[in-house]
PDB file of C-alpha atoms and ligand atoms in Angstrom:
ATOM      1  CA  MET A   1      79.871 118.338 118.789  1.00 63.00           C
ATOM      2  CA  SER A   2      81.314 120.315 121.553  1.00 95.00           C
ATOM      3  CA  ASP A   3      81.372 119.400 125.000  1.00 97.00           C
ATOM      4  CA  VAL A   4      80.743 120.356 128.720  1.00 98.00           C
ATOM      5  CA  LEU A   5      82.993 119.116 131.071  1.00 98.00           C
ATOM      6  CA  LEU A   6      81.325 118.284 134.492  1.00 98.00           C
ATOM      7  CA  LEU A   7      83.674 117.637 137.188  1.00 98.00           C
ATOM      8  CA  ASN A   8      83.004 116.505 140.758  1.00 98.00           C
ATOM      9  CA  GLY A   9      85.289 116.010 143.391  1.00 98.00           C
ATOM     10  CA  PRO A  10      85.794 113.877 146.516  1.00 98.00           C
ATOM     11  CA  ASN A  11      82.725 112.051 148.098  1.00 98.00           C
ATOM     12  CA  LEU A  12      80.536 113.149 145.299  1.00 98.00           C
ATOM     13  CA  GLY A  13      80.408 109.597 143.621  1.00 97.00           C
ATOM     14  CA  ILE A  14      78.162 108.451 146.643  1.00 97.00           C
ATOM     15  CA  LEU A  15      75.592 111.129 146.139  1.00 98.00           C
ATOM     16  CA  GLY A  16      72.233 109.667 146.723  1.00 95.00           C
ATOM     17  CA  ARG A  17      73.228 107.952 149.979  1.00 97.00           C
ATOM     18  CA  ARG A  18      75.674 110.313 151.234  1.00 97.00           C
ATOM     19  CA  GLU A  19      74.076 112.533 154.064  1.00 97.00           C
ATOM     20  CA  PRO A  20      70.771 112.841 152.037  1.00 97.00           C
ATOM     21  CA  GLU A  21      69.358 115.358 154.401  1.00 97.00           C
ATOM     22  CA  ILE A  22      72.146 117.492 153.490  1.00 97.00           C
ATOM     23  CA  TYR A  23      73.057 116.728 149.941  1.00 97.00           C
ATOM     24  CA  GLY A  24      69.543 115.263 148.625  1.00 96.00           C
ATOM     25  CA  THR A  25      68.635 111.972 147.106  1.00 97.00           C
ATOM     26  CA  ASP A  26      69.738 112.479 143.420  1.00 97.00           C
ATOM     27  CA  THR A  27      72.687 110.237 142.262  1.00 98.00           C
ATOM     28  CA  LEU A  28      75.442 111.566 140.229  1.00 98.00           C
ATOM     29  CA  ASP A  29      74.082 109.788 137.314  1.00 98.00           C
ATOM     30  CA  ASP A  30      70.800 111.647 137.949  1.00 98.00           C
ATOM     31  CA  ILE A  31      72.937 114.935 137.697  1.00 98.00           C
ATOM     32  CA  GLU A  32      74.696 114.015 134.743  1.00 98.00           C
ATOM     33  CA  ARG A  33      71.491 113.128 132.796  1.00 98.00           C
ATOM     34  CA  ALA A  34      70.123 116.444 134.012  1.00 98.00           C
ATOM     35  CA  VAL A  35      73.118 118.419 132.600  1.00 98.00           C
ATOM     36  CA  GLY A  36      73.014 116.305 129.610  1.00 98.00           C
ATOM     37  CA  GLU A  37      69.305 117.505 129.084  1.00 98.00           C
ATOM     38  CA  GLU A  38      69.979 121.154 129.739  1.00 97.00           C
ATOM     39  CA  VAL A  39      72.862 121.334 127.197  1.00 97.00           C
ATOM     40  CA  ALA A  40      71.394 119.284 124.258  1.00 96.00           C
ATOM     41  CA  ALA A  41      69.575 122.012 122.692  1.00 92.00           C
ATOM     42  CA  GLN A  42      72.984 123.834 122.211  1.00 94.00           C
ATOM     43  CA  GLY A  43      74.071 120.511 120.359  1.00 95.00           C
ATOM     44  CA  TRP A  44      76.336 120.060 123.360  1.00 97.00           C
ATOM     45  CA  GLY A  45      77.564 116.809 124.929  1.00 97.00           C
ATOM     46  CA  VAL A  46      78.717 116.312 128.541  1.00 98.00           C
ATOM     47  CA  ILE A  47      82.009 114.827 129.640  1.00 98.00           C
ATOM     48  CA  ALA A  48      81.353 113.762 133.376  1.00 98.00           C
ATOM     49  CA  GLU A  49      84.172 112.752 135.505  1.00 98.00           C
ATOM     50  CA  GLN A  50      84.088 112.320 139.425  1.00 98.00           C
ATOM     51  CA  HIS A  51      87.440 111.620 141.332  1.00 98.00           C
ATOM     52  CA  ASP A  52      88.332 111.225 145.161  1.00 98.00           C
ATOM     53  CA  CYS A  53      91.829 112.468 144.345  1.00 98.00           C
ATOM     54  CA  GLU A  54      93.093 115.684 143.710  1.00 98.00           C
ATOM     55  CA  GLY A  55      95.824 114.540 140.950  1.00 98.00           C
ATOM     56  CA  ALA A  56      93.023 112.844 139.051  1.00 98.00           C
ATOM     57  CA  LEU A  57      90.952 115.851 138.832  1.00 98.00           C
ATOM     58  CA  ILE A  58      93.824 117.999 137.748  1.00 98.00           C
ATOM     59  CA  ARG A  59      94.808 115.693 135.151  1.00 98.00           C
ATOM     60  CA  THR A  60      91.104 115.683 133.830  1.00 98.00           C
ATOM     61  CA  ILE A  61      91.373 119.486 133.444  1.00 98.00           C
ATOM     62  CA  GLN A  62      94.568 119.402 131.779  1.00 98.00           C
ATOM     63  CA  ASN A  63      93.275 117.088 129.319  1.00 98.00           C
ATOM     64  CA  SER A  64      89.894 119.009 128.685  1.00 98.00           C
ATOM     65  CA  TYR A  65      91.374 122.336 127.063  1.00 97.00           C
ATOM     66  CA  GLY A  66      88.833 121.332 124.438  1.00 97.00           C
ATOM     67  CA  THR A  67      85.662 121.717 126.244  1.00 98.00           C
ATOM     68  CA  VAL A  68      83.397 124.603 125.920  1.00 97.00           C
ATOM     69  CA  GLY A  69      83.350 125.186 129.652  1.00 98.00           C
ATOM     70  CA  ALA A  70      82.892 123.515 132.723  1.00 98.00           C
ATOM     71  CA  ILE A  71      80.544 122.885 135.846  1.00 98.00           C
ATOM     72  CA  VAL A  72      83.032 121.994 138.893  1.00 98.00           C
ATOM     73  CA  ASN A  73      81.836 121.004 142.474  1.00 98.00           C
ATOM     74  CA  PRO A  74      85.379 120.469 144.218  1.00 98.00           C
ATOM     75  CA  GLY A  75      83.705 119.194 147.302  1.00 98.00           C
ATOM     76  CA  ALA A  76      86.021 119.802 150.315  1.00 98.00           C
ATOM     77  CA  LEU A  77      88.708 120.803 147.856  1.00 98.00           C
ATOM     78  CA  MET A  78      87.182 124.210 147.823  1.00 98.00           C
ATOM     79  CA  ILE A  79      88.695 124.822 151.098  1.00 97.00           C
ATOM     80  CA  ALA A  80      92.478 124.344 150.375  1.00 96.00           C
ATOM     81  CA  GLY A  81      92.809 122.697 147.192  1.00 97.00           C
ATOM     82  CA  TRP A  82      95.596 124.812 145.861  1.00 98.00           C
ATOM     83  CA  SER A  83      96.806 122.497 143.138  1.00 98.00           C
ATOM     84  CA  LEU A  84      93.206 122.127 141.977  1.00 98.00           C
ATOM     85  CA  ARG A  85      92.983 125.974 142.035  1.00 98.00           C
ATOM     86  CA  ASP A  86      96.047 126.204 140.043  1.00 98.00           C
ATOM     87  CA  ALA A  87      94.850 123.794 137.345  1.00 98.00           C
ATOM     88  CA  LEU A  88      91.511 125.685 136.787  1.00 98.00           C
ATOM     89  CA  ALA A  89      93.696 128.965 136.613  1.00 98.00           C
ATOM     90  CA  ASP A  90      95.123 127.606 133.462  1.00 98.00           C
ATOM     91  CA  TYR A  91      91.739 126.101 131.997  1.00 98.00           C
ATOM     92  CA  PRO A  92      91.166 128.570 129.078  1.00 97.00           C
ATOM     93  CA  ARG A  93      87.419 128.508 129.386  1.00 97.00           C
ATOM     94  CA  PRO A  94      84.733 129.699 131.644  1.00 97.00           C
ATOM     95  CA  PHE A  95      83.308 127.417 134.637  1.00 98.00           C
ATOM     96  CA  VAL A  96      80.759 127.605 137.152  1.00 98.00           C
ATOM     97  CA  GLU A  97      81.286 126.271 140.653  1.00 98.00           C
ATOM     98  CA  VAL A  98      78.389 124.359 142.143  1.00 98.00           C
ATOM     99  CA  HIS A  99      77.861 123.308 145.688  1.00 98.00           C
ATOM    100  CA  LEU A 100      74.614 121.387 146.509  1.00 98.00           C
ATOM    101  CA  SER A 101      74.373 122.569 150.076  1.00 98.00           C
ATOM    102  CA  ASN A 102      74.422 126.137 151.282  1.00 98.00           C
ATOM    103  CA  VAL A 103      78.011 126.231 152.492  1.00 97.00           C
ATOM    104  CA  TRP A 104      77.703 129.558 154.380  1.00 97.00           C
ATOM    105  CA  ALA A 105      74.984 128.167 156.375  1.00 96.00           C
ATOM    106  CA  ARG A 106      77.195 125.343 157.784  1.00 96.00           C
ATOM    107  CA  GLU A 107      80.508 124.890 159.495  1.00 96.00           C
ATOM    108  CA  SER A 108      82.955 127.716 159.392  1.00 96.00           C
ATOM    109  CA  PHE A 109      85.622 125.698 157.745  1.00 95.00           C
ATOM    110  CA  ARG A 110      83.354 125.458 154.711  1.00 96.00           C
ATOM    111  CA  HIS A 111      83.030 129.093 154.349  1.00 97.00           C
ATOM    112  CA  ASP A 112      86.009 129.944 151.904  1.00 95.00           C
ATOM    113  CA  SER A 113      86.661 128.672 148.609  1.00 97.00           C
ATOM    114  CA  VAL A 114      89.996 129.039 146.837  1.00 98.00           C
ATOM    115  CA  ILE A 115      88.114 128.093 143.704  1.00 98.00           C
ATOM    116  CA  ALA A 116      85.650 130.766 143.560  1.00 98.00           C
ATOM    117  CA  PRO A 117      87.669 133.694 142.658  1.00 98.00           C
ATOM    118  CA  LEU A 118      88.355 132.043 139.436  1.00 98.00           C
ATOM    119  CA  ALA A 119      84.846 131.073 138.736  1.00 98.00           C
ATOM    120  CA  SER A 120      82.448 132.892 136.337  1.00 97.00           C
ATOM    121  CA  GLY A 121      79.754 132.155 138.963  1.00 97.00           C
ATOM    122  CA  VAL A 122      79.058 130.214 142.018  1.00 98.00           C
ATOM    123  CA  ILE A 123      75.843 128.352 142.825  1.00 98.00           C
ATOM    124  CA  VAL A 124      75.300 127.071 146.449  1.00 98.00           C
ATOM    125  CA  GLY A 125      72.615 125.700 148.314  1.00 98.00           C
ATOM    126  CA  LEU A 126      69.989 124.788 145.346  1.00 98.00           C
ATOM    127  CA  GLY A 127      70.809 121.008 145.563  1.00 98.00           C
ATOM    128  CA  ALA A 128      70.852 119.332 142.441  1.00 98.00           C
ATOM    129  CA  LEU A 129      69.242 122.139 140.508  1.00 98.00           C
ATOM    130  CA  GLY A 130      72.342 124.058 141.019  1.00 98.00           C
ATOM    131  CA  TYR A 131      73.807 121.864 138.280  1.00 98.00           C
ATOM    132  CA  ARG A 132      71.039 122.353 135.813  1.00 98.00           C
ATOM    133  CA  LEU A 133      71.290 126.144 136.477  1.00 98.00           C
ATOM    134  CA  ALA A 134      75.129 126.143 135.960  1.00 98.00           C
ATOM    135  CA  ALA A 135      74.661 124.503 132.690  1.00 98.00           C
ATOM    136  CA  ARG A 136      72.035 126.906 131.702  1.00 97.00           C
ATOM    137  CA  ALA A 137      74.514 129.761 132.584  1.00 97.00           C
ATOM    138  CA  LEU A 138      77.261 128.221 130.206  1.00 97.00           C
ATOM    139  CA  THR A 139      74.552 127.805 127.310  1.00 96.00           C
ATOM    140  CA  SER A 140      73.680 131.393 127.686  1.00 94.00           C
ATOM    141  CA  THR A 141      76.995 132.867 128.130  1.00 91.00           C
ATOM    142  CA  VAL A 142      79.488 130.757 126.326  1.00 88.00           C
ATOM    143  CA  ARG A 143      80.101 131.822 122.597  1.00 76.00           C
TER     144      ARG A 143
HETATM  145  C1  DQA B 201      79.856 120.183 148.635  1.00 59.60           C
HETATM  146  C2  DQA B 201      80.162 121.043 149.979  1.00 59.60           C
HETATM  147  C3  DQA B 201      81.518 120.888 150.522  1.00 59.60           C
HETATM  148  O1  DQA B 201      81.793 121.456 151.868  1.00 59.60           O
HETATM  149  C4  DQA B 201      81.509 119.220 150.998  1.00 59.60           C
HETATM  150  O2  DQA B 201      82.981 119.115 151.394  1.00 59.60           O
HETATM  151  C5  DQA B 201      81.310 118.599 149.771  1.00 59.60           C
HETATM  152  C6  DQA B 201      79.895 118.997 149.131  1.00 59.60           C
HETATM  153  C7  DQA B 201      78.432 120.529 148.149  1.00 59.60           C
HETATM  154  O3  DQA B 201      78.309 120.287 147.040  1.00 59.60           O
HETATM  155  O4  DQA B 201      77.621 121.026 148.901  1.00 59.60           O
HETATM  156  O5  DQA B 201      81.814 117.540 149.555  1.00 59.60           O
HETATM  157  O6  DQA B 201      80.718 120.675 147.848  1.00 59.60           O
END
């Protein structure tokens, strides 16, 4: 069995109650289940991790080189998470960056991602559906 790494950064553990008008009402459990459904046909499982600390996210990446690929929502670490960026630079598999909200329709400090140049693709603004689409992208591109 191969696994996809589903990695969520700071403040994403409280999805469902966190600013639902921006991030929707799905919880992280709902999202983890949805990703699991998407990759099941491929015979893949999901390793789901959420951390509020950058170091814990980095350690997870360093311990996940055996995964088939990753779906990463770095939260606000997209803006200046250089250590997270460097960890992903050494991650040997493709990953898709996801943001629930349309970051470009929001405050200007959210308009840049230090992670995006390393990603296979970026999905923003489609809410929890973005994670399903990222999972589909991995199932159809990863060999
Ligand atoms: C987010 C967007 C970020 O700007 C914000 O800091 C988050 C969530 C999103 O999924 O829309 O924590 O990554």
